[in-house]
CSV table of C-alpha atoms and ligand atoms in Angstrom, one decimal:
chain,number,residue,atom,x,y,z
A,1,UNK,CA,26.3,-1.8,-24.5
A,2,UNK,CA,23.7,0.4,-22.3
A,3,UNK,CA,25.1,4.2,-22.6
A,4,UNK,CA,22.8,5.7,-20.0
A,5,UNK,CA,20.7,5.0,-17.1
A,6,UNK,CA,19.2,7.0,-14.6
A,7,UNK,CA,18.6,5.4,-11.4
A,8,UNK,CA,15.9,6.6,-8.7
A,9,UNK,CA,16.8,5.7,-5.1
A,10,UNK,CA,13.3,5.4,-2.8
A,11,UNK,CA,13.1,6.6,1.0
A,12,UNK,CA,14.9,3.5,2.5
A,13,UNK,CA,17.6,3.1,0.3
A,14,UNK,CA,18.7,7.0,1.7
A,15,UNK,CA,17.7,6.2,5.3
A,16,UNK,CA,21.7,6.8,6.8
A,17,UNK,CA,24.8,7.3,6.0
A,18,UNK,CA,25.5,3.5,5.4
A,19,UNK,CA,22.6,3.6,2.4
A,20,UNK,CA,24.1,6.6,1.2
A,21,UNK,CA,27.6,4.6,0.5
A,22,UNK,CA,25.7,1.6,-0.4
A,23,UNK,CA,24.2,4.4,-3.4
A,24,UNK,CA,27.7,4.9,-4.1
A,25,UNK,CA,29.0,1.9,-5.0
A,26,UNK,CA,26.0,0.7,-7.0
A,27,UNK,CA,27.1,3.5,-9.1
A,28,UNK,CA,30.7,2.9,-9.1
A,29,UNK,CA,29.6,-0.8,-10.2
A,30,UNK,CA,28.2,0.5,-13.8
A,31,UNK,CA,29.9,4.3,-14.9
A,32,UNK,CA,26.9,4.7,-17.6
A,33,UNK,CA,24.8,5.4,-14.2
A,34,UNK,CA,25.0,9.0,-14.6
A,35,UNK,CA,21.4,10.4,-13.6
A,36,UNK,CA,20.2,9.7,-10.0
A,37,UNK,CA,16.8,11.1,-8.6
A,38,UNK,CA,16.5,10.6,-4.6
A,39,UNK,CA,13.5,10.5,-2.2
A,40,UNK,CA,14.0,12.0,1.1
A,41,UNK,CA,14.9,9.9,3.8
A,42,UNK,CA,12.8,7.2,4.9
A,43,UNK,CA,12.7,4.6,7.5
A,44,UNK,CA,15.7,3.4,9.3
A,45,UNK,CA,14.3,1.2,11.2
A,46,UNK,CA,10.1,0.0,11.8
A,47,UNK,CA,9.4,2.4,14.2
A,48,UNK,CA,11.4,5.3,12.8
A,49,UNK,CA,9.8,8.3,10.9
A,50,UNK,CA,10.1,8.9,7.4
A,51,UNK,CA,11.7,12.9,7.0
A,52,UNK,CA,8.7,13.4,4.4
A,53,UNK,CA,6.0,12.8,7.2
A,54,UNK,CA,7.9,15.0,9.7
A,55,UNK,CA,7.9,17.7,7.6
A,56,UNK,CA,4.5,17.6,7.1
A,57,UNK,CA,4.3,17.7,10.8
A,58,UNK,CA,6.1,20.7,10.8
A,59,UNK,CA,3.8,22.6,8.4
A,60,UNK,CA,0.9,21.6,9.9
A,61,UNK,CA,2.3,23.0,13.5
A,62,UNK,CA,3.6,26.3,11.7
A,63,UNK,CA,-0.1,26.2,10.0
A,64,UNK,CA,-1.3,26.6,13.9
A,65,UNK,CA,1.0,29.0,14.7
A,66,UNK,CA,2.7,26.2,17.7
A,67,UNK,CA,6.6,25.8,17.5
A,68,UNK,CA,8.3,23.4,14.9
A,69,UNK,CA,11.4,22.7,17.2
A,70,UNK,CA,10.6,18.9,17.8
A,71,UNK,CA,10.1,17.5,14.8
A,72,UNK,CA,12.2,19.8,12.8
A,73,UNK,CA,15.0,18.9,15.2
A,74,UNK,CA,14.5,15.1,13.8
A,75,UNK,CA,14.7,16.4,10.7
A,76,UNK,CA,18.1,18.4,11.6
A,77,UNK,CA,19.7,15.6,13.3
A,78,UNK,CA,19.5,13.3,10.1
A,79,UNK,CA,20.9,15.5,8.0
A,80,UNK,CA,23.4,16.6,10.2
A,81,UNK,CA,24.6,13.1,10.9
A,82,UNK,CA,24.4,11.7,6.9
A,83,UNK,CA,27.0,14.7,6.2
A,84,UNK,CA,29.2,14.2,9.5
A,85,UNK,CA,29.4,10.7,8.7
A,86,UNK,CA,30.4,11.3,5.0
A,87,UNK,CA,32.7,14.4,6.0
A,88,UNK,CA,30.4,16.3,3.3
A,89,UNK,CA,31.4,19.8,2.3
A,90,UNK,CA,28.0,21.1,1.4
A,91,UNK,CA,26.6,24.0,3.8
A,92,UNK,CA,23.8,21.9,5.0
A,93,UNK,CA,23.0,24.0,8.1
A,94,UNK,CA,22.2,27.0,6.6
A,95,UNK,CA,20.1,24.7,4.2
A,96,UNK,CA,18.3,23.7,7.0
A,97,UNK,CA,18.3,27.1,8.5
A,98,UNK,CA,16.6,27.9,5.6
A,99,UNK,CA,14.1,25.5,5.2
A,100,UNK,CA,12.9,26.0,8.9
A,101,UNK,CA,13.0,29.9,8.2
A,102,UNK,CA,10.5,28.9,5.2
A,103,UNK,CA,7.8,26.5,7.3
A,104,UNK,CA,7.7,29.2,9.8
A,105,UNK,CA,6.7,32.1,7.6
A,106,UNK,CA,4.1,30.2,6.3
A,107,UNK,CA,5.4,28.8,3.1
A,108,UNK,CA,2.2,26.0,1.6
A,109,UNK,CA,2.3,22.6,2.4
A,110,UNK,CA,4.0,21.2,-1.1
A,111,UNK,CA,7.2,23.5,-0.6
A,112,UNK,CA,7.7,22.1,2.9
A,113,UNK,CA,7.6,18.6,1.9
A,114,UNK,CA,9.6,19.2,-0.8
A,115,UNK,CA,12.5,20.0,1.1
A,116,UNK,CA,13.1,16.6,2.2
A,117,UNK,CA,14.4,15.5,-1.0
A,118,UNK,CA,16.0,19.0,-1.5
A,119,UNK,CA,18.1,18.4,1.0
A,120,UNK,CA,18.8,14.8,0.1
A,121,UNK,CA,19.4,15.8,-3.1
A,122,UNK,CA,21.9,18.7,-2.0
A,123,UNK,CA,24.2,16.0,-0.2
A,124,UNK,CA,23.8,13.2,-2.9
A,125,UNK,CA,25.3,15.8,-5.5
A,126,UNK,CA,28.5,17.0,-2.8
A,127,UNK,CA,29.2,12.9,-1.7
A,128,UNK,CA,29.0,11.7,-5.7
A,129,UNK,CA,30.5,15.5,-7.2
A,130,UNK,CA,27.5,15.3,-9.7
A,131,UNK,CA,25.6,18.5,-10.7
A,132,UNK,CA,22.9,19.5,-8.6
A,133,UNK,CA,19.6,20.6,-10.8
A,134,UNK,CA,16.7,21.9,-8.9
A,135,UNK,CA,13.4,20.0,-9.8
A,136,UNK,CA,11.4,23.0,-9.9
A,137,UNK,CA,13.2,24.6,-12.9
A,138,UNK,CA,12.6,21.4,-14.4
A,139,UNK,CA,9.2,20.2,-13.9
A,140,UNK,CA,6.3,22.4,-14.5
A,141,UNK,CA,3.0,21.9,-13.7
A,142,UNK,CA,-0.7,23.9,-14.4
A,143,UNK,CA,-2.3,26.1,-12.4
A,144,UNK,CA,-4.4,23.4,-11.2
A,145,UNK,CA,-1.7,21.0,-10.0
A,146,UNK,CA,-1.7,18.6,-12.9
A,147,UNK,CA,1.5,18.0,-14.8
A,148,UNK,CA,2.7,19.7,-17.9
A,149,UNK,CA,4.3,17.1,-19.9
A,150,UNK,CA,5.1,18.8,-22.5
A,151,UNK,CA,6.9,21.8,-21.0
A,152,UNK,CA,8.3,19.8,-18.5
A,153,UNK,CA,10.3,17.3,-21.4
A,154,UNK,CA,11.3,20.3,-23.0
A,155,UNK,CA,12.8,22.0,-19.5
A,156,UNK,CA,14.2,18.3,-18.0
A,157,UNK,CA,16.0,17.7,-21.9
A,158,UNK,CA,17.3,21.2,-22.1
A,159,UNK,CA,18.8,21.4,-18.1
A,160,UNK,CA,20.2,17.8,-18.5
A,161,UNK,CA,21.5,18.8,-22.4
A,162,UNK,CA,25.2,19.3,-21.3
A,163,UNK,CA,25.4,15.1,-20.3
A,164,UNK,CA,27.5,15.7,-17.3
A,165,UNK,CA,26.2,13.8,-14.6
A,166,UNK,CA,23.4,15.2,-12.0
A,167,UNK,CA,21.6,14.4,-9.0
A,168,UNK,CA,17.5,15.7,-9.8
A,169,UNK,CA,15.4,15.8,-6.9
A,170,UNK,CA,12.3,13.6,-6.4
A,171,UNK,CA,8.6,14.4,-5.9
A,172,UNK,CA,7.8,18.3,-6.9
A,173,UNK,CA,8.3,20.9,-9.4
A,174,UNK,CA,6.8,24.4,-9.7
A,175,UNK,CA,3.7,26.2,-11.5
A,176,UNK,CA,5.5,28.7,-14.4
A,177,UNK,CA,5.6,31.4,-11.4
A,178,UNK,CA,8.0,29.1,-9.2
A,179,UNK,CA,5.3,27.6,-6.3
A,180,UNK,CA,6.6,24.3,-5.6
A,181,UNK,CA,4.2,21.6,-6.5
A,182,UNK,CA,4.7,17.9,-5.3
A,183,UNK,CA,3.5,15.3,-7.0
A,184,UNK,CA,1.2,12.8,-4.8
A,185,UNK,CA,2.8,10.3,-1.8
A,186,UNK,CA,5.9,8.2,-3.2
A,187,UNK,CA,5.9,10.6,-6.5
A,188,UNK,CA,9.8,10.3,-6.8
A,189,UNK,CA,9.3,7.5,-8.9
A,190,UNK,CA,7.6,9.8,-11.0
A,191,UNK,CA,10.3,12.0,-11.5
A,192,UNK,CA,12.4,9.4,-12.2
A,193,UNK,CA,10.7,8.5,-15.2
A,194,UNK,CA,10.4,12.0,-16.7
A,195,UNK,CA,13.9,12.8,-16.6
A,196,UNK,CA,14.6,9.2,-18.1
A,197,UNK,CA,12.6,10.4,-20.8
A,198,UNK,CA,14.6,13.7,-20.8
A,199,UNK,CA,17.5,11.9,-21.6
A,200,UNK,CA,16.2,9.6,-23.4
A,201,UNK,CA,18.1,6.9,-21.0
A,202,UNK,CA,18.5,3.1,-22.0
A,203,UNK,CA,17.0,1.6,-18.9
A,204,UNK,CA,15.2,3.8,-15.7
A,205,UNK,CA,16.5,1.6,-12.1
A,206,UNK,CA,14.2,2.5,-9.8
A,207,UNK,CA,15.8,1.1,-6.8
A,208,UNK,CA,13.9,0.4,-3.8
A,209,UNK,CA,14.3,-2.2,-0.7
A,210,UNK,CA,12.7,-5.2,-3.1
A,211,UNK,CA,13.8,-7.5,-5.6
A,212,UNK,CA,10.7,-6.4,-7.7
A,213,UNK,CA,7.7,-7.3,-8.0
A,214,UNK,CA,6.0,-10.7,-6.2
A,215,UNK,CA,3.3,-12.7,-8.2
A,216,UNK,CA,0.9,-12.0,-5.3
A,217,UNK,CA,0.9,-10.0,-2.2
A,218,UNK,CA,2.9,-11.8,0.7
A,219,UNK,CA,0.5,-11.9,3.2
A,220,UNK,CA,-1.6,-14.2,1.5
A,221,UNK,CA,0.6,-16.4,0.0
A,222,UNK,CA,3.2,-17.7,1.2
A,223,UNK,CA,6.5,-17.2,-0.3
A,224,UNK,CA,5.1,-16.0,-3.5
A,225,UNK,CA,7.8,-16.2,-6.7
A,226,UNK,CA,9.2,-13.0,-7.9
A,227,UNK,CA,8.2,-11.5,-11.0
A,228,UNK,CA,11.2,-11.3,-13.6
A,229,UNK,CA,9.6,-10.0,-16.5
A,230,UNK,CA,6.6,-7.9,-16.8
A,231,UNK,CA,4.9,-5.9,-19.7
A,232,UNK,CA,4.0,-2.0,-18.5
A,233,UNK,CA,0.7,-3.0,-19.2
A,234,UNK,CA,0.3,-6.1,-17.1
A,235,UNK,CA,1.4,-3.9,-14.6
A,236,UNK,CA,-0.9,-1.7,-15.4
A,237,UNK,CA,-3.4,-4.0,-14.5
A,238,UNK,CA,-1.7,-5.4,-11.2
A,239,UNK,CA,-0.9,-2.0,-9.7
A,240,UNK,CA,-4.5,-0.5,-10.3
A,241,UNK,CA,-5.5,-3.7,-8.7
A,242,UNK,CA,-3.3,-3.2,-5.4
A,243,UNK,CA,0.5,-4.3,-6.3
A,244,UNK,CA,2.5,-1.6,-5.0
A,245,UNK,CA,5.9,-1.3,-5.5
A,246,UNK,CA,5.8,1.5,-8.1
A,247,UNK,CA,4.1,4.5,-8.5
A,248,UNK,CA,1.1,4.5,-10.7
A,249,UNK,CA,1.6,7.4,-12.7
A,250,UNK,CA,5.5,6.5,-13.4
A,251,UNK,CA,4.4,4.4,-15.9
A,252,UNK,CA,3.3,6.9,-18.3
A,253,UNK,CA,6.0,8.4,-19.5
A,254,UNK,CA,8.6,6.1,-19.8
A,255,UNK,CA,6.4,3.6,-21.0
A,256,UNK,CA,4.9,5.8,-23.9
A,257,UNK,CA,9.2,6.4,-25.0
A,258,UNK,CA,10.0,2.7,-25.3
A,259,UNK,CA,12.6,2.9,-22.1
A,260,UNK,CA,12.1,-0.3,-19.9
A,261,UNK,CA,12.1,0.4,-15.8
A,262,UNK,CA,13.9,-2.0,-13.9
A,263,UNK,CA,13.4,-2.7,-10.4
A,264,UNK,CA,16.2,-3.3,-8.3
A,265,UNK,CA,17.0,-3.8,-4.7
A,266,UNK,CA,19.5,-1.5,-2.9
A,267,UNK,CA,20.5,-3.9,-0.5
A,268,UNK,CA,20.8,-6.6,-3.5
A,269,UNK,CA,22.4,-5.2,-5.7
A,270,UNK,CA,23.5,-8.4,-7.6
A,271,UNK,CA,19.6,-9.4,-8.2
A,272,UNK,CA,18.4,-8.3,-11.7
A,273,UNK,CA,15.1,-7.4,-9.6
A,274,UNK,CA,12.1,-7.4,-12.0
A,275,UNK,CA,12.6,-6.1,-15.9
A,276,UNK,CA,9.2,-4.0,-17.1
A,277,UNK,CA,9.2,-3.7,-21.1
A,278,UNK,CA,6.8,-2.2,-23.7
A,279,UNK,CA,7.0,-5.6,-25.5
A,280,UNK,CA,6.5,-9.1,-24.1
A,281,UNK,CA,10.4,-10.0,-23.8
A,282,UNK,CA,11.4,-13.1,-26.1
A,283,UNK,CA,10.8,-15.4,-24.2
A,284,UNK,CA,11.5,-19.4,-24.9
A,285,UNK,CA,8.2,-20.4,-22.4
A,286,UNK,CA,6.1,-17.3,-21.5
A,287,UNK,CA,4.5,-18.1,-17.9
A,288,UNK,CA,0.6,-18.6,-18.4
A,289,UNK,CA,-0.2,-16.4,-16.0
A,290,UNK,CA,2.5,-13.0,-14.1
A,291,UNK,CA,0.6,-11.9,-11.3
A,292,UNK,CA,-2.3,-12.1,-9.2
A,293,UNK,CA,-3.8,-8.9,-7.1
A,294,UNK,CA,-7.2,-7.6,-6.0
A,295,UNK,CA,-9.0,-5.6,-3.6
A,296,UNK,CA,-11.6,-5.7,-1.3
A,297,UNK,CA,-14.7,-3.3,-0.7
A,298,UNK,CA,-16.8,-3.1,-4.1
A,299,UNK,CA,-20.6,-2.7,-4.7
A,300,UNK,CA,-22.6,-4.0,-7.5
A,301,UNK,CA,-25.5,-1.6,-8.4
A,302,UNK,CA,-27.7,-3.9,-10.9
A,303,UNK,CA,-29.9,-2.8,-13.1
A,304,UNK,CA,-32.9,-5.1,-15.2
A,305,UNK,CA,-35.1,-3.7,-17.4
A,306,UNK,CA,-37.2,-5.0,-20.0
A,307,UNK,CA,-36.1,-4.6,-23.4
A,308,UNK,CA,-33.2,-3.1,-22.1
A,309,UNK,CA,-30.7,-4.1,-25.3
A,310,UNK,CA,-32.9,-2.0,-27.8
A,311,UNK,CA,-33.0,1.2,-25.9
A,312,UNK,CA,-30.0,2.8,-27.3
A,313,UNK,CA,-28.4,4.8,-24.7
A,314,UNK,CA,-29.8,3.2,-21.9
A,315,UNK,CA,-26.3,2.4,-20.5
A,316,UNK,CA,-25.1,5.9,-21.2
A,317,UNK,CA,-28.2,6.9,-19.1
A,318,UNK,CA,-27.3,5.0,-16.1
A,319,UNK,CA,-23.3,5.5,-16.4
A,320,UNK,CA,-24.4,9.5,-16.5
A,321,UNK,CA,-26.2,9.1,-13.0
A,322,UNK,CA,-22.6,7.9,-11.2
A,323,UNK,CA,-20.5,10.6,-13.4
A,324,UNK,CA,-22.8,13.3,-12.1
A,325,UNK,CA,-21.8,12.4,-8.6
A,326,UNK,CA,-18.0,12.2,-9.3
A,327,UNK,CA,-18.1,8.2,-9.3
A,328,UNK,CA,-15.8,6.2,-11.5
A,329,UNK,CA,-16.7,2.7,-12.4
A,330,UNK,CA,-14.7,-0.2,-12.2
A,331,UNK,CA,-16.6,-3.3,-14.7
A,332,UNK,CA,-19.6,-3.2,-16.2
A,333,UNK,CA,-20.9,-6.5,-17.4
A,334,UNK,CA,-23.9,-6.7,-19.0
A,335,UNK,CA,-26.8,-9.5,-19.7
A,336,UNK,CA,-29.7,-9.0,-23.0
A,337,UNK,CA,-32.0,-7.0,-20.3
A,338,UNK,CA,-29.2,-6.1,-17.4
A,339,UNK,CA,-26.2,-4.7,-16.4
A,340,UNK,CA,-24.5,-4.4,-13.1
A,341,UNK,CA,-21.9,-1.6,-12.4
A,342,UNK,CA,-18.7,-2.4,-9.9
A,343,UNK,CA,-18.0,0.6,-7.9
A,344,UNK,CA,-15.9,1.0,-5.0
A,345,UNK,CA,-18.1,0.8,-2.0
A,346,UNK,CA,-16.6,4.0,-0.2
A,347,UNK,CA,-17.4,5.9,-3.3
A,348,UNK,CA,-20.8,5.2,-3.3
A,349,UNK,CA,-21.4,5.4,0.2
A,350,UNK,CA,-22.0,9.1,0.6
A,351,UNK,CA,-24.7,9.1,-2.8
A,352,UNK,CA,-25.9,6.1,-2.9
A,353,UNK,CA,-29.8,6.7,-1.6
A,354,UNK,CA,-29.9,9.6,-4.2
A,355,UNK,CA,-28.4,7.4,-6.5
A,356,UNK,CA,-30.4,4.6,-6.6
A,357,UNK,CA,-33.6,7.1,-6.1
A,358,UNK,CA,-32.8,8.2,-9.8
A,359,UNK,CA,-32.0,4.4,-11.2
A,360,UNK,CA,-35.2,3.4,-9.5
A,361,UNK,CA,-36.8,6.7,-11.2
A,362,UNK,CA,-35.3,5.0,-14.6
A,363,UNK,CA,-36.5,1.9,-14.6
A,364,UNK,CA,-40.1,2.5,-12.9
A,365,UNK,CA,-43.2,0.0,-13.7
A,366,UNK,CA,-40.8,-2.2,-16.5
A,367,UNK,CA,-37.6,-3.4,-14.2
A,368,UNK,CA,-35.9,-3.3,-11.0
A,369,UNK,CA,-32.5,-2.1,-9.2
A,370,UNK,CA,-30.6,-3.7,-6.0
A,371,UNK,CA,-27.0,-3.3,-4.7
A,372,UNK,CA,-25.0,-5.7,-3.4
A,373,UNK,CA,-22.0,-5.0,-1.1
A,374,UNK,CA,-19.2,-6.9,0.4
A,375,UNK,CA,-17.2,-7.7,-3.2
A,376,UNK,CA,-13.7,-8.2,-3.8
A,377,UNK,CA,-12.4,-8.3,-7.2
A,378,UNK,CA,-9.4,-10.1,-8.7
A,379,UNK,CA,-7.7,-9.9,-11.4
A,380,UNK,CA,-5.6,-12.9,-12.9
A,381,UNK,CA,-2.7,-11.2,-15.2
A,382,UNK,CA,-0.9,-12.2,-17.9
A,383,UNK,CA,0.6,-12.1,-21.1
A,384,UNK,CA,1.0,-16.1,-21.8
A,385,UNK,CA,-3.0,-16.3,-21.2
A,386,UNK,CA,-3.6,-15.8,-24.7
A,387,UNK,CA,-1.1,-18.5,-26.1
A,388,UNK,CA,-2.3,-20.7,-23.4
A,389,UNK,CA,-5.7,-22.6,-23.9
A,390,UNK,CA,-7.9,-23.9,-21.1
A,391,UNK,CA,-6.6,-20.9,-18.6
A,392,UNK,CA,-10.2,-20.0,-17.8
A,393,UNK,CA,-11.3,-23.7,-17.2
A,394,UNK,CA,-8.4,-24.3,-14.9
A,395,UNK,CA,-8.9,-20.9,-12.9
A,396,UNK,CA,-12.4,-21.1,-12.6
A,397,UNK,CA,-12.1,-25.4,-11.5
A,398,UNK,CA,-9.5,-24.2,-8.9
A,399,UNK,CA,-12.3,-22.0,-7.6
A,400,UNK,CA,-14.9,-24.7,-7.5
A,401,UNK,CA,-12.4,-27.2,-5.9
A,402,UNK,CA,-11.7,-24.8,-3.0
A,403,UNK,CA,-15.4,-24.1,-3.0
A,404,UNK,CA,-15.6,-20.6,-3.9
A,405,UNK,CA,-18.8,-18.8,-5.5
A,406,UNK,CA,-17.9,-16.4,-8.3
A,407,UNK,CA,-20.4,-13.6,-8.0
A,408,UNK,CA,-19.1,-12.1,-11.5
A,409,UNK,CA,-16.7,-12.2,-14.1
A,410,UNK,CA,-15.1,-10.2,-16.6
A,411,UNK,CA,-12.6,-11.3,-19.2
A,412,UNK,CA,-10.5,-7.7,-20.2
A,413,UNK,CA,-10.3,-7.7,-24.2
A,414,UNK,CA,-7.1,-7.5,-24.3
A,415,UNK,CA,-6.7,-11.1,-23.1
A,416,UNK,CA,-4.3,-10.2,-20.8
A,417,UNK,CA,-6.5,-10.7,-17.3
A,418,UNK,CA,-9.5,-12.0,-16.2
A,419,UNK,CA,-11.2,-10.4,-13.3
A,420,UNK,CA,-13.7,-12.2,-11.0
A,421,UNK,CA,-15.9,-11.1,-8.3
A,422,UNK,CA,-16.3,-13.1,-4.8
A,423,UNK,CA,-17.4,-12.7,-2.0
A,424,UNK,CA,-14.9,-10.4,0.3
A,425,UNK,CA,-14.8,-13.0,2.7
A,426,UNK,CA,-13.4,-15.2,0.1
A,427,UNK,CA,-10.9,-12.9,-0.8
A,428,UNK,CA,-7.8,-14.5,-0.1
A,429,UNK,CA,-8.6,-17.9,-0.8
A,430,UNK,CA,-9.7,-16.9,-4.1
A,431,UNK,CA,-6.1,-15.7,-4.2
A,432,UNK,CA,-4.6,-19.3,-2.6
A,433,UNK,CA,-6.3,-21.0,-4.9
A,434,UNK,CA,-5.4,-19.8,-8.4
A,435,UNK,CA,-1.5,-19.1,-7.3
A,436,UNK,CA,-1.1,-23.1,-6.6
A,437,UNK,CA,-3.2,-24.0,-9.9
A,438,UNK,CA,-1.3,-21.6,-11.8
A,439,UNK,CA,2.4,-21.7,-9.5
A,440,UNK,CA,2.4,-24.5,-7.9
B,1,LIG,N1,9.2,11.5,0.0
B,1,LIG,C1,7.9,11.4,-0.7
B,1,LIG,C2,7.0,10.4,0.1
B,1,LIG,O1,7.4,10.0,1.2
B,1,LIG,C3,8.0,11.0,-2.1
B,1,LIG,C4,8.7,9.7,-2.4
B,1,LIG,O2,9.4,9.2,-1.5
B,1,LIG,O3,8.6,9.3,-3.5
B,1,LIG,O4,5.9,10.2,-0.4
């Protein structure tokens, strides 16, 4: 029997009144739902505007000294109407009144887009009669805008202590003097996981306008299967590589306390969405392989020199060069006498003549550098790889059948991916062809 959960409703799922009662009766459906963290409202429809981007609008007018009335009028209007619609006692006008009194005077940038979700939160609390807790006496972060876990679990756990239901803002906190702070773009899901971790919930529902997670991206294949079951770090892996459906950094925290995050889909509420564990689940047949996502854009620097695997350090050498400009590397594979670094091609752009002036310097008279641009990387997920022999042999013969060149590879030691380089013009067949070997 679960006891608690704490659900997270993203931009979409809060878009109107008719979302807001669809929130509603999700919660209704299972009474141990007592936490909910909401985004501000998002999209209502493909060409609408998301309240978080047109109040970044607004501060960036107020920044110029030019009137806010037009978008901050959107902004009005979809408040106004949610609470109308829902005959909500809350004073939302004078909340508003006092949001745009703040963008005007000249409050920063992460206080105005905070109030979307402010506000959101303000009439989630009056429509469901839950507690309203202000995330910025909850979440603290440093001086330098990173989080403070630490203080933050202890503030979340002590404000949430009583266990009468609340409604917890998404996306900012505040430094110890009260400055707001926002996390980055879609950080609600962030929150969410913190004050699941504050509670120390059974499951975190993160519930979004997906059933979860697909097994590769939708534009390349077609009709790709959904993703039941997923470890936190296979996902780890997928969502560094470009699956986006949660935010990277929500991971952390509720991943480190053993509480699973399920996906779920506000206008589905019936599909179990996608179930991400510490563990592997027990599973009767594990799939060989989860998920399948990449990237375009990489560069290979490559580096020979003679002799190279006796020179201790030599790779620390090299490595030093890129950390000196701020560059973080992706794979490394190495040979007896090279070793090519993967970086992401925009990264290196801006360096990369000094950069390879000092490889070059490195190697002088004994070896040689070159990069090669115009690489997309891969990576192949999953748990059942290492049960499973022969996965390599059938990923890499579905490559050859469909004629692709592997340019490099790099088997994580985990055995929970394997990552291959192509060319990025064979990005997405790469991507065809090892979802029907492995799918079907
Ligand atoms: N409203 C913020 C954004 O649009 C945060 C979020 O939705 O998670 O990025």
């Amino acid at each position: 029997m679960l006891e608690c959960i704490v659900t997270k409703f993203g931009g979409s799922s809060l878009a109107n009144d008719e979302q807001f009662r669809k929130v509603r009766s999700i919660l209704e459906l299972e009474p141990t739902r007592r936490y909910l963290v909401p985004s501000a409202p998002g999209k209502r429809f493909a060409s609408d505007d998301k309240v978080t981007d047109l109040l970044y609008a607004c501060h960036a007018l107020a920044a110029e000294g030019k009137p806010i009335q037009e978008p901050f009028g959107m902004i009005r209007e979809r408040y106004l109407s949610i609470a109308q619609a829902l005959h909500l006692k809350v004073d939302i006008e004078s909340a508003l009144n006092q949001v745009a009194e703040g963008i005007e005077s000249g409050k920063n940038r992460d206080w105005c887009a905070s109030r979307g979700e402010y506000l959101c939160g303000l009439l989630m609390a009056d429509y469901l009669g839950w507690k309203f807790v202000d995330a910025a006496e909850g979440i603290r972060f440093h001086a330098d805008g990173t989080l403070d876990d630490e203080k933050t679990q202890e503030l979340l756990s002590a404000l949430l202590a009583d266990g009468q239901s609340a409604v917890v803002p998404g996306f900012y906190g505040a430094l110890e003097n009260g400055e707001v702070v926002t996390f980055s773009r879609g950080g609600s899901d962030i929150t969410g996981a913190l004050v699941s971790r504050a509670v120390n919930a059974d499951v975190y529902e993160n519930w979004t306008d997906v059933s979860g997670f697909l097994m590769a991206d939708p534009r390349i294949v077609d009709g790709p299967s959904e993703i039941s079951a997923i470890t936190y770090k296979e996902l780890r892996e997928l969502s560094h590589m470009g699956a986006s459906v949660l935010h990277e950094d929500a991971m952390f925290p509720v991943h480190q306390a053993g509480i699973p995050t399920n996906i779920r889909n506000t206008n589905k509420p019936y599909h179990p969405g996608t179930l991400i564990t510490k563990n592997a689940p027990n599973e009767v047949s594990v799939p060989t392989i989860t998920g399948i996502a990449g990237h375009k854009g990489y560069s290979v620097i490559y580096v020979e020199k003679n002799m190279m695997n006796s020179e201790v350090g030599f790779g620390r050498k090299v490595l030093s060069v890129l950390e000196e400009y701020g560059i973080s590397f992706e794979h490394m594979p190495t040979g007896i006498d090279s070793m090519c670094v993967v970086v992401k091609s925009e990264l290196l752009a801006p360096h990369r003549e000094e950069i390879m002036a000092r490889l070059e310097e490195m190697v002088r008279g004994s070896g040689s550098v070159a990069v090669n641009d115009n690489l997309s990387i891969i990576a192949t997920v999953g748990r059942g790889m290492v049960r499973n022999c022969g996965t390599a042999a059938r990923l890499f013969s579905a490559m050859s059948r469909a004629r692709i060149n592997v340019r490099m590879i790099d088997q994580g030691s985990s055995e929970l991916s394997i990552i291959v380089g192509v060319n990025d013009s064979d990005f997405e067949a790469t991507i065809r062809a090892i979802y029907h070997e492995f799918v079907g």
